[in-house]
Coordinates of C-alpha atoms (C1' of nucleotides) in Angstrom, one line a residue:
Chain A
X1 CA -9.4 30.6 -26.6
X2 CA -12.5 28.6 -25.9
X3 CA -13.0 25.4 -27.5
X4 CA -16.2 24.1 -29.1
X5 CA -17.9 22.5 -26.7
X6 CA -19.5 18.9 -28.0
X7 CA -23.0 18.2 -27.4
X8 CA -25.2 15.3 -27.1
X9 CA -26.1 13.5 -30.0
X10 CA -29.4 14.8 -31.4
X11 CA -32.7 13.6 -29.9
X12 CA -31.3 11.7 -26.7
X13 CA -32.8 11.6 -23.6
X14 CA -30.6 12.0 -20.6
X15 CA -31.8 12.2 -17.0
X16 CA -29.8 14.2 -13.7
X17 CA -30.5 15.2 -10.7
X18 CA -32.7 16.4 -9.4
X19 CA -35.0 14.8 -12.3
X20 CA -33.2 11.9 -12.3
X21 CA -34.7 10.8 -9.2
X22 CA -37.9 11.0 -10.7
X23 CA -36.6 8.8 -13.7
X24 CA -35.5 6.1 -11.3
X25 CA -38.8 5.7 -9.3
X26 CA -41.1 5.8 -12.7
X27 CA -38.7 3.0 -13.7
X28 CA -38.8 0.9 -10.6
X29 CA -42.7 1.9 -10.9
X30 CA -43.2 -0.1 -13.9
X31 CA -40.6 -3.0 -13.2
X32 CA -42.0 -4.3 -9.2
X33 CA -45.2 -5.3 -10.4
X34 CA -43.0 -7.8 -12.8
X35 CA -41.0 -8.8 -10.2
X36 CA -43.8 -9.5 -8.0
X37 CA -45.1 -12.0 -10.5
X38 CA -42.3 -13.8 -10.8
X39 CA -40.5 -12.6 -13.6
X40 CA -36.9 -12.7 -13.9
X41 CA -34.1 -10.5 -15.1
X42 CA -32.4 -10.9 -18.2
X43 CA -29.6 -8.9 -19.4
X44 CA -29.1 -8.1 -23.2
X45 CA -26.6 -6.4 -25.3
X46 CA -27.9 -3.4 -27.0
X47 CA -26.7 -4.2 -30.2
X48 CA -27.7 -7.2 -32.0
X49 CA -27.0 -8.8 -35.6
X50 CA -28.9 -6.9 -38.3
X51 CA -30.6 -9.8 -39.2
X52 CA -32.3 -11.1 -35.9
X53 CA -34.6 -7.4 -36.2
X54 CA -35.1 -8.1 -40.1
X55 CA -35.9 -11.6 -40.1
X56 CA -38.0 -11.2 -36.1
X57 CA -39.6 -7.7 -36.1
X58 CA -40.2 -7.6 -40.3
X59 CA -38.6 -6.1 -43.1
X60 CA -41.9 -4.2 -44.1
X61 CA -41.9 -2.2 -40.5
X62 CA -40.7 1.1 -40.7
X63 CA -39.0 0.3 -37.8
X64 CA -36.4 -2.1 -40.1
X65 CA -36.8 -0.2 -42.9
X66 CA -35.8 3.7 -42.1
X67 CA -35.2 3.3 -38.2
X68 CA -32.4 1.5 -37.2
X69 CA -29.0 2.4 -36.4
X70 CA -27.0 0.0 -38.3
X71 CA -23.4 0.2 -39.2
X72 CA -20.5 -2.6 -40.1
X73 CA -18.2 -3.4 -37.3
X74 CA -14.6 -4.1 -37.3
X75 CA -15.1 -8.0 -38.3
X76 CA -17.7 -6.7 -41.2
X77 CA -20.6 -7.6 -39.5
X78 CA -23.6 -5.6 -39.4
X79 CA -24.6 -4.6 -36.2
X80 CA -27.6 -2.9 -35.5
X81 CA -28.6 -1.1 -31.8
X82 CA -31.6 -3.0 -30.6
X83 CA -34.5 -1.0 -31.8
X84 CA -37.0 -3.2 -29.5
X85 CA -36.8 -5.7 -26.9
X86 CA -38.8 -9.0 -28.1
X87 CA -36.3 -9.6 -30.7
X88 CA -33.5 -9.8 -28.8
X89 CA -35.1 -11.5 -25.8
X90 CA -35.7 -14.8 -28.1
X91 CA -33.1 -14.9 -29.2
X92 CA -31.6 -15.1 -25.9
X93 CA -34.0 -17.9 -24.6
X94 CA -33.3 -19.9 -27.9
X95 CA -29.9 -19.3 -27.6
X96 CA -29.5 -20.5 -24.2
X97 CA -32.2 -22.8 -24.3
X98 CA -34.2 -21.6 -21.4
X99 CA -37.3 -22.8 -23.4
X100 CA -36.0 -26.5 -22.7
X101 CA -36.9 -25.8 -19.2
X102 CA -40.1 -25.3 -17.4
X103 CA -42.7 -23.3 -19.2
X104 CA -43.6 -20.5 -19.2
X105 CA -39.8 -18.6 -19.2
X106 CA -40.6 -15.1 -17.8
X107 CA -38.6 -12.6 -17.9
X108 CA -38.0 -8.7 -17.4
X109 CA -35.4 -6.7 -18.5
X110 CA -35.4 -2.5 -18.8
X111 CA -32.6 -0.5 -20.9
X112 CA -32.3 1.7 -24.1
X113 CA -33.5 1.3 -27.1
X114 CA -32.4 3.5 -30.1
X115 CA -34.8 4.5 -33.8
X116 CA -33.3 7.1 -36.0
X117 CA -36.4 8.7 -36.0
X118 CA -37.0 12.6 -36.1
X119 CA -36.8 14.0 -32.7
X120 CA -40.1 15.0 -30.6
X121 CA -41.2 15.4 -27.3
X122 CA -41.8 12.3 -26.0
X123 CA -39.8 10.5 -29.0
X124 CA -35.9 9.9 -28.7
X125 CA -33.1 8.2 -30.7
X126 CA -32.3 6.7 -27.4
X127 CA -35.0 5.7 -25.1
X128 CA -36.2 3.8 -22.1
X129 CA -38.1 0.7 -22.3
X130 CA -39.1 -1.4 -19.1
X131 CA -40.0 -5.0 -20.7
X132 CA -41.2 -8.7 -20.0
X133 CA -42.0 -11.3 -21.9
X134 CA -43.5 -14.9 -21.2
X135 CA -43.1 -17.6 -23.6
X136 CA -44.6 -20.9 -23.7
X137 CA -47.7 -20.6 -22.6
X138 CA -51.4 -20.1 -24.8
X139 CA -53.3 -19.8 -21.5
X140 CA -55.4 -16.8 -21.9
X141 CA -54.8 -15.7 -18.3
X142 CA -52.1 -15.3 -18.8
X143 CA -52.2 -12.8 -21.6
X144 CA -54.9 -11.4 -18.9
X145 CA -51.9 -11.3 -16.3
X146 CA -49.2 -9.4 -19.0
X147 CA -51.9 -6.4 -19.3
X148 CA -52.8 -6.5 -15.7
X149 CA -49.1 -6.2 -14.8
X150 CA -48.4 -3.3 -17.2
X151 CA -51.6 -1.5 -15.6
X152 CA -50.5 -2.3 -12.2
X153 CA -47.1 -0.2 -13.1
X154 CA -48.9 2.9 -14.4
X155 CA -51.1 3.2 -11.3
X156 CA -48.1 2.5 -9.2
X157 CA -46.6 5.8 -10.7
X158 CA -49.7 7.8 -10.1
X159 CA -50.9 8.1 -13.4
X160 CA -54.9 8.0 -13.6
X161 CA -55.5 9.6 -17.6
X162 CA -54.3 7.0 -19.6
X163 CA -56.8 4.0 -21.2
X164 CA -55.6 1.0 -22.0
X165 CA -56.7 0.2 -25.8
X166 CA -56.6 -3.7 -27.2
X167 CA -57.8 -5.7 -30.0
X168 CA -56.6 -9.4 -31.3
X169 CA -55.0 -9.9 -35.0
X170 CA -56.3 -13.5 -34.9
X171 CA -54.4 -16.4 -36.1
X172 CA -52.6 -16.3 -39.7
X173 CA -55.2 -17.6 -41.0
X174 CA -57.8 -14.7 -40.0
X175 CA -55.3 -12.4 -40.9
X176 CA -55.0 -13.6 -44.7
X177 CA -58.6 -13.6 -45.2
X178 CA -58.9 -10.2 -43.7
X179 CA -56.2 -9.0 -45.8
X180 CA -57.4 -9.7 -49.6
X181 CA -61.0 -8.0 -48.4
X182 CA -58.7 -5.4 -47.2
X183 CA -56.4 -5.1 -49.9
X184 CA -59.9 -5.1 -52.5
X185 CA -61.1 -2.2 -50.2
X186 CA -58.0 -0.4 -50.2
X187 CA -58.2 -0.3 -54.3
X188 CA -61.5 1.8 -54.4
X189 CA -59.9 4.6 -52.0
X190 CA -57.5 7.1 -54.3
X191 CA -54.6 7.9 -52.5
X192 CA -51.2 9.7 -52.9
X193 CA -48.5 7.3 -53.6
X194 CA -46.5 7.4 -50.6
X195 CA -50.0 6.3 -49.1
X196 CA -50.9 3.8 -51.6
X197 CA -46.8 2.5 -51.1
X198 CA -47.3 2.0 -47.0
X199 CA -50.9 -0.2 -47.9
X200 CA -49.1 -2.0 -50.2
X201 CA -46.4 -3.0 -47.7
X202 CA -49.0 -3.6 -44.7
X203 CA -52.6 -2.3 -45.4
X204 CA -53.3 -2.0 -41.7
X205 CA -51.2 0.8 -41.6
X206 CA -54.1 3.0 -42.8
X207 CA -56.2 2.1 -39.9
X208 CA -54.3 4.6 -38.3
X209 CA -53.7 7.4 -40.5
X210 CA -54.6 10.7 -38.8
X211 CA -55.3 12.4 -42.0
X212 CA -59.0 13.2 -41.3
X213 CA -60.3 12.1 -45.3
X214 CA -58.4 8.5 -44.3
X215 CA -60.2 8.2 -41.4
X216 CA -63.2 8.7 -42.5
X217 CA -62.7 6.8 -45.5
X218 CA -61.5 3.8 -43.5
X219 CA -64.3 3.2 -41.2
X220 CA -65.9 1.8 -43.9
X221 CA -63.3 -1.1 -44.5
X222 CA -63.5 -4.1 -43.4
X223 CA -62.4 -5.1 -39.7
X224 CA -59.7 -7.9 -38.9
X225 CA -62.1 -8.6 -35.9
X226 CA -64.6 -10.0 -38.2
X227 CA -62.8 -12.4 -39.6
X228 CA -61.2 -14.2 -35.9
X229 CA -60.9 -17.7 -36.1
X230 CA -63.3 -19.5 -33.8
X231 CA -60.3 -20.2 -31.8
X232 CA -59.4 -17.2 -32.0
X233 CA -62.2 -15.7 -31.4
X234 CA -62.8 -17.4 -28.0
X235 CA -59.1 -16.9 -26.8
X236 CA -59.6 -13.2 -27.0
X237 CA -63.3 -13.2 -25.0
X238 CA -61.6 -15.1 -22.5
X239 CA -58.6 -12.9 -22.2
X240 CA -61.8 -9.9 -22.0
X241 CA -63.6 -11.8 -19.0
X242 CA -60.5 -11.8 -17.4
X243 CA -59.5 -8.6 -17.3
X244 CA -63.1 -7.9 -16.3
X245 CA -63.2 -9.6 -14.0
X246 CA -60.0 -7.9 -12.6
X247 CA -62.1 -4.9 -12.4
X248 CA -59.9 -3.3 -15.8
X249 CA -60.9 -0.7 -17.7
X250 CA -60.3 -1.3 -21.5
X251 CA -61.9 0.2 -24.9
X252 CA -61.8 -2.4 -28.2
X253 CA -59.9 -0.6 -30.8
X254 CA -60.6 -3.2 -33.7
X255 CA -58.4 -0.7 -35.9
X256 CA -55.5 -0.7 -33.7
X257 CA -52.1 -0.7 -35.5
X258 CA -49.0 -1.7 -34.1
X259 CA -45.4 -1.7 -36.1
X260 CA -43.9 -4.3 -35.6
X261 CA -45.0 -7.1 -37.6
X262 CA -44.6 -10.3 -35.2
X263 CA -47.9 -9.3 -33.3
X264 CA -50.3 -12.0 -33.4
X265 CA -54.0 -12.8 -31.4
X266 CA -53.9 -10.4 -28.0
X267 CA -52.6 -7.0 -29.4
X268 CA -52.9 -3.9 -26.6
X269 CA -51.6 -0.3 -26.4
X270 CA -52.1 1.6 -23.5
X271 CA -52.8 5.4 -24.6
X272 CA -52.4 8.7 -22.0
X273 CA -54.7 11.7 -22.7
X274 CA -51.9 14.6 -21.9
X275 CA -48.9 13.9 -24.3
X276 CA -49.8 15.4 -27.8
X277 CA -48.8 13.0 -30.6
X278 CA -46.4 10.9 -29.2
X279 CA -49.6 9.2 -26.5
X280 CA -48.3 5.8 -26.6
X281 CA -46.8 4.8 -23.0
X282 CA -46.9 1.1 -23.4
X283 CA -47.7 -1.7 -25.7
X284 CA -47.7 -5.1 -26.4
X285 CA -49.2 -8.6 -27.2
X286 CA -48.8 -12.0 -28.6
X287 CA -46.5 -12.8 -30.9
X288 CA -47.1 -16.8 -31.8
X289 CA -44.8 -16.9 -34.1
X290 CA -41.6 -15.4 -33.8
X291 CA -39.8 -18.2 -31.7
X292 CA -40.4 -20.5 -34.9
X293 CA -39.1 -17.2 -37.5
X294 CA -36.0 -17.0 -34.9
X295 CA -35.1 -20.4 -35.3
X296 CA -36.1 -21.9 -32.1
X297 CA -39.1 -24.2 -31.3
X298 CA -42.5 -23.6 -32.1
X299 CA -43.4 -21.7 -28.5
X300 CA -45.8 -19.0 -28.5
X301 CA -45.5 -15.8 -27.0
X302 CA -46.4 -12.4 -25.2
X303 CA -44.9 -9.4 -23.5
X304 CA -44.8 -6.2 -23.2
X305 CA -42.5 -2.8 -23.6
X306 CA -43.6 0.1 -21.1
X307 CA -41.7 3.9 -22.7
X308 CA -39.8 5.1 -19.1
X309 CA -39.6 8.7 -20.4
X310 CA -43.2 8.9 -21.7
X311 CA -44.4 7.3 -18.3
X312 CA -42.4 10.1 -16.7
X313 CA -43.3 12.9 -19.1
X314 CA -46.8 11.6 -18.4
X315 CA -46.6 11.8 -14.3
X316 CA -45.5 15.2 -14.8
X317 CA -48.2 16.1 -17.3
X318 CA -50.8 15.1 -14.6
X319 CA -49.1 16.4 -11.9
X320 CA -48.7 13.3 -10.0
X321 CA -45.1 13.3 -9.2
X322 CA -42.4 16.1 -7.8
X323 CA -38.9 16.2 -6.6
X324 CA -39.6 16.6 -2.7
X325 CA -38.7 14.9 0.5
X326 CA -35.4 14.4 2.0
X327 CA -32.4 12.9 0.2
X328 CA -30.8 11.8 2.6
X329 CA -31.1 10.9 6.2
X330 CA -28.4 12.9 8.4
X331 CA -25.7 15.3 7.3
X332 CA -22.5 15.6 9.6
X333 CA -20.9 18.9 9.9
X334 CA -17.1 18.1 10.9
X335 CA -15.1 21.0 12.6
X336 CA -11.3 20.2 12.3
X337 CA -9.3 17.6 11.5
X338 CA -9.6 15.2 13.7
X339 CA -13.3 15.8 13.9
X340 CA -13.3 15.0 10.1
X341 CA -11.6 11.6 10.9
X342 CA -14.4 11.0 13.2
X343 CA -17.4 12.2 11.0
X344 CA -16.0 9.9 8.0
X345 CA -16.1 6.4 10.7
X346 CA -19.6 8.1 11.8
X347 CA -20.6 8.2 8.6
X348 CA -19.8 4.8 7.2
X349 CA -21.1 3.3 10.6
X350 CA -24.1 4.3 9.9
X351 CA -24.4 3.7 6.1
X352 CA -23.8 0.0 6.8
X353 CA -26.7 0.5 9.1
X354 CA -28.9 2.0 5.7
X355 CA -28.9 5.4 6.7
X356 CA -28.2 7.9 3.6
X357 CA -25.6 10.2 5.5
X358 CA -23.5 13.3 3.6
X359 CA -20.8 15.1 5.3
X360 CA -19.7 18.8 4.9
X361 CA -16.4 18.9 3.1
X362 CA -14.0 21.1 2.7
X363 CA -12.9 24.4 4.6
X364 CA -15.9 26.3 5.2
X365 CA -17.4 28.3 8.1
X366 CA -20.2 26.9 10.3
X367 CA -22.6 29.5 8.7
X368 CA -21.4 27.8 5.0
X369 CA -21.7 24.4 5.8
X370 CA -25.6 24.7 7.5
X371 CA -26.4 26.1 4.1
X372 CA -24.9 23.3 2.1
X373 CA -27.2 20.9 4.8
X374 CA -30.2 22.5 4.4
X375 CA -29.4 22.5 0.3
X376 CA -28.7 18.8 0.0
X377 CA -32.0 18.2 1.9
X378 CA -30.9 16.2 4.8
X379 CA -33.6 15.2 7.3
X380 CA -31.1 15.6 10.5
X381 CA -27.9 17.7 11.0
X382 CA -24.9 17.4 13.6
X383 CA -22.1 19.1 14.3
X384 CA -19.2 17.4 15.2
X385 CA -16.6 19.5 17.1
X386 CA -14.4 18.7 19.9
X387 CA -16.6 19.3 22.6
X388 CA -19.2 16.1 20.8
X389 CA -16.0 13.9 20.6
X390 CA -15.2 14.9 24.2
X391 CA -18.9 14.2 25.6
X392 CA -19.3 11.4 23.2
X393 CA -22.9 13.5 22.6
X394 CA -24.2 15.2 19.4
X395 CA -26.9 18.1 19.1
X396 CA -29.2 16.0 16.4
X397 CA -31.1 18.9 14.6
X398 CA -34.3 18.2 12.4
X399 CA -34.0 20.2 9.8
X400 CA -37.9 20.4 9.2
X401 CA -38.6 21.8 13.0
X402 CA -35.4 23.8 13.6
X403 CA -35.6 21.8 16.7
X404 CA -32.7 20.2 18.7
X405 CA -32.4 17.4 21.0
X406 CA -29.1 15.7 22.8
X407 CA -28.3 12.1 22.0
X408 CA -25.3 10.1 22.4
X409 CA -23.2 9.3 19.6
X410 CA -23.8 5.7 20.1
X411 CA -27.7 6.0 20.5
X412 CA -27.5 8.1 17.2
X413 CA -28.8 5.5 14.8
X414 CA -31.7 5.2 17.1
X415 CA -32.7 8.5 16.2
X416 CA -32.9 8.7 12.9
Chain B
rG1 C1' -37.4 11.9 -43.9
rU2 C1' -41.4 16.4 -44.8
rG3 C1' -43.4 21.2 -42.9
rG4 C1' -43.9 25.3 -39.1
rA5 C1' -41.9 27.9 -34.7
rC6 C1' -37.7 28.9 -31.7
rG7 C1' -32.2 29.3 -30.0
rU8 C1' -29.8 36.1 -25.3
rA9 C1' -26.1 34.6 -18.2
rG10 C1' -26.9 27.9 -14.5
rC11 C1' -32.7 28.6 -15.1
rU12 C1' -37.1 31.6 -16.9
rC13 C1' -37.1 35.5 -20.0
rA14 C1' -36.7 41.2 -21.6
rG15 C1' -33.9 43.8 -25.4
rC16 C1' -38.3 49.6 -29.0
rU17 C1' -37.8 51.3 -36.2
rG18 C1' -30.1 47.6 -36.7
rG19 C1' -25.7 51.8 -32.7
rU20 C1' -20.9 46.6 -29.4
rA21 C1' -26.5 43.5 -23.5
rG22 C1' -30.3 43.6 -18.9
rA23 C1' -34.1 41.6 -15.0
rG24 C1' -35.9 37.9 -11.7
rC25 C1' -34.5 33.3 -9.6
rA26 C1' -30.2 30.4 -8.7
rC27 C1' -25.0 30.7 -7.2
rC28 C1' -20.6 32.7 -4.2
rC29 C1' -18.9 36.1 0.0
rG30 C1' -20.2 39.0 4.2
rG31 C1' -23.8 40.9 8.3
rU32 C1' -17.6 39.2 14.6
rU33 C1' -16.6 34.1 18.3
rG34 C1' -20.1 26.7 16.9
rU35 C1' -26.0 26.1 13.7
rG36 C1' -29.6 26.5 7.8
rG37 C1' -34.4 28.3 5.6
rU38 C1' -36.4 35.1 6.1
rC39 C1' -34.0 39.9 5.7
rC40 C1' -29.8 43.3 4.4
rG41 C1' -25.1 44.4 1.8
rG42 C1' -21.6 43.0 -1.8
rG43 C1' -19.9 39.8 -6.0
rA44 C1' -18.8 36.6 -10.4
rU45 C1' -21.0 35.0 -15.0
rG46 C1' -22.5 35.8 -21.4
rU47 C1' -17.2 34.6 -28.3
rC48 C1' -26.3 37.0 -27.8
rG49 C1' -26.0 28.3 -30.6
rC50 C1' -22.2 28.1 -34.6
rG51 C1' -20.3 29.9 -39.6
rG52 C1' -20.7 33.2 -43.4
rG53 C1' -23.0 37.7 -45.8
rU54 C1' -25.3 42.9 -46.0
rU55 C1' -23.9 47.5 -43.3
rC56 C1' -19.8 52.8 -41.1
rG57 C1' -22.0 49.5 -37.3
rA58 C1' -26.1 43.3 -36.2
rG59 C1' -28.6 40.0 -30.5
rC60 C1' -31.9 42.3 -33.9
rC61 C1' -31.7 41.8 -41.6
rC62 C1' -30.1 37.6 -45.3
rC63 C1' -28.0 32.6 -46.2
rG64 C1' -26.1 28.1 -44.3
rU65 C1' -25.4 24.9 -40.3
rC66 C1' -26.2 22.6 -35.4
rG67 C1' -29.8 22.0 -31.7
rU68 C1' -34.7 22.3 -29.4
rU69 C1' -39.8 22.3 -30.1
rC70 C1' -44.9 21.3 -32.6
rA71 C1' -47.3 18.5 -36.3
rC72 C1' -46.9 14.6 -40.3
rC73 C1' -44.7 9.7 -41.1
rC74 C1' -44.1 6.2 -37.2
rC75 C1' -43.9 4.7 -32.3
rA76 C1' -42.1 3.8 -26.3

RNA sequence: GUGGACGUAGCUCAGCUGGUAGAGCACCCGGUUGUGGUCCGGGAUGUCGCGGGUUCGAGCCCCGUCGUUCACCCCA
């Protein structure tokens, strides 16, 4: 009798080989340019208290409201798995006080993140999100420096047809005046009530309605940008002559929506041309005031999340990455016992030395195990038999060339 | 959550108007003594996603369910 077999939950997104070796360099893609500006890992749990996503990323985000996996634990709290990274990042830092030190605190961090949202390519109940944030710090450059280093990850990857998209929300103050003109604006449109319910909630939201009549409808309204702050105002040319200056390509998207609520000033998505509906690969921006909401001093903010699988989905949409080149560096083909005993010393020798080095296990015929070498993509092959142990000399063959050349067992590390 | 499409060997898929399943690739073994990739020969593999129904009989029809996918909502 066969038993049922159990399956992944619905909509995850796992990665193995030989994929999975693409997943890990579009991940370290996106992370070294971080890491090369100084930023700094943080660890997080991926489940949080309910509250620190209600209370930081906003109860009128359908992110809170129909997307998180919340449940009561054993102690009757309610738990919720992390549905972003900002949230949980501050309250880290305030938790720990790493805003007591120097300014600004920046940090990276990568991992899942899980919305219970309806499955699509490109969009998963469990997902990968390469992060950083930097708190403290109002300095325009530095908002300048956050997009630069999200850009820098992309291009590291490959990718080339993607734009990067940005806008500012202004300060509180902008945005309240913005959103009673909006709100009046909104009142002449008639719209179905699960429309009229999402303006009512945030009226931004219909900035980005793809519903053709909305669209059209809404380029008459009136734009946030037009009602910046002077402060404002100037904080987001400056972050602009910046990023010119760093010879970054960008396209202002005054209607630009993002759903989490904490975005304030500097708001920027970056977009990529080949992946249908789900096109966001990244996004990020300001978000002044969430360190105060969370509790902890009044410390501005910005960061970033980058989507791992979407970057990856996107290489592979333009072609720009594939699962070539050698895994590993030598493969040792023991013949007998105590050439087995030999071939496992070899092999850990040389590891220590940072060589990637398999070896052929198990009772198989010469024929056999050359297969499995040329299979697991080694560069080089030897076989180790007692004649090699006798002459203290292996035939090293490159697997590429088919060609052969004697070295000594010793020298071998030289040679690869 | 809403709507559409799909679900056959590990993978990509074929299977005519219902008569108890096939191809290519991959995989394993062999082509005589210690060297792979080509070639040749041989081989294993499917409760046709799952459950129910209609029928003498269902991979093909109906219902449900699970999953995938595309779009909406939303977003990484």
């Amino acid at each position: 009798m066969v038993r049922q077999k159990v399956q992944a939950p619905k909509g995850v997104s796992e990665y193995f080989p030989p994929r999975s070796k693409l997943f890990e360099f579009v991940r370290e893609s996106l992370i070294a340019p971080a890491r090369s500006a100084g930023y700094q890992l943080m660890e997080l749990p991926v489940f949080e208290d309910t509250e620190l996503f209600t209370r930081g990323v906003g109860e009128s985000t359908d992110v809170v409201s129909k997307e998180m996996y919340t449940f009561t634990d054993r102690g009757d709290r309610s738990i919720t798995l992390r549905p972003e990274g900002t949230a949980g990042a501050m309250r880290a830092v305030i938790e720990h006080s790493l805003d007591r030190g120097a300014l600004p605190v920046k940090i990276w961090y990568s991992g899942a993140y899980f919305r219970a949202e309806r499955p699509q390519a490109g969009r998963y109940r469990q997902f990968y999100q390469v992060g950083i944030e930097a708190i403290g710090l109002d300095d325009p450059a530095i908002d300048a420096e956050v997009i630069a280093i999200a850009d820098a990850g992309f291009k590291a990857i490959g990718l080339k047809k993607y734009r990067l998209e940005i806008t500012s929300l202004g300060d509180a103050q902008s945005r309240a005046a913005h959103r009673i003109d909006l709100m009046k604006f909104i009142a002449t449109l008639e719209l179905d009530e699960a429309t009229a319910a999402r303006a009512a909630l945030n009226p931004l939201r219909l900035f980005d309605d793809k519903r053709e009549e909305i669209r059209a409808a809404m380029l008459k309204a009136p734009l946030l940008m037009e009602y910046l702050s002077d402060a404002s105002r100037a904080h987001f040319e400056s972050v602009k002559g910046y990023l010119d200056a760093l010879g970054i390509l960008y396209v202002l998207n005054p209607r630009m929506v993002r759903g989490l609520d904490y975005y304030t000033g500097t708001t920027f998505e970056f977009v990529h041309e080949l992946l249908g509906a789900q096109s966001g690969i990244g996004g990020g921006g300001r978000y002044d005031g969430l360190m105060h909401e969370l509790g902890g001093q009044e410390l501005s903010g910005i960061g970033f999340g980058l989507g791992v699988d979407r970057a990856l989905l996107a290489a592979e949409a333009e072609g720009v990455i594939s699962v070539d080149g050698f895994v590993s560096d030598l493969f040792i083909i023991p013949l007998g016992d105590s050439a087995m005993v030999k071939a496992l010393g070899l092999a850990m020798q040389l590891r220590n030395a940072g060589k990637v080095v398999e070896i052929a296990f198990g009772e198989r015929a010469l024929k056999g195990a050359m297969k499995a070498a040329d299979k697991s993509g080694a560069r080089y092959v030897v076989v180790l038999g007692d004649n090699e142990i006798a002459t203290k000399s292996v035939e090293l063959k490159n697997m590429n060339s088919g060609v052969s050349t004697s070295v000594t067992i010793d020298s071998l590390i030289n040679a690869l």
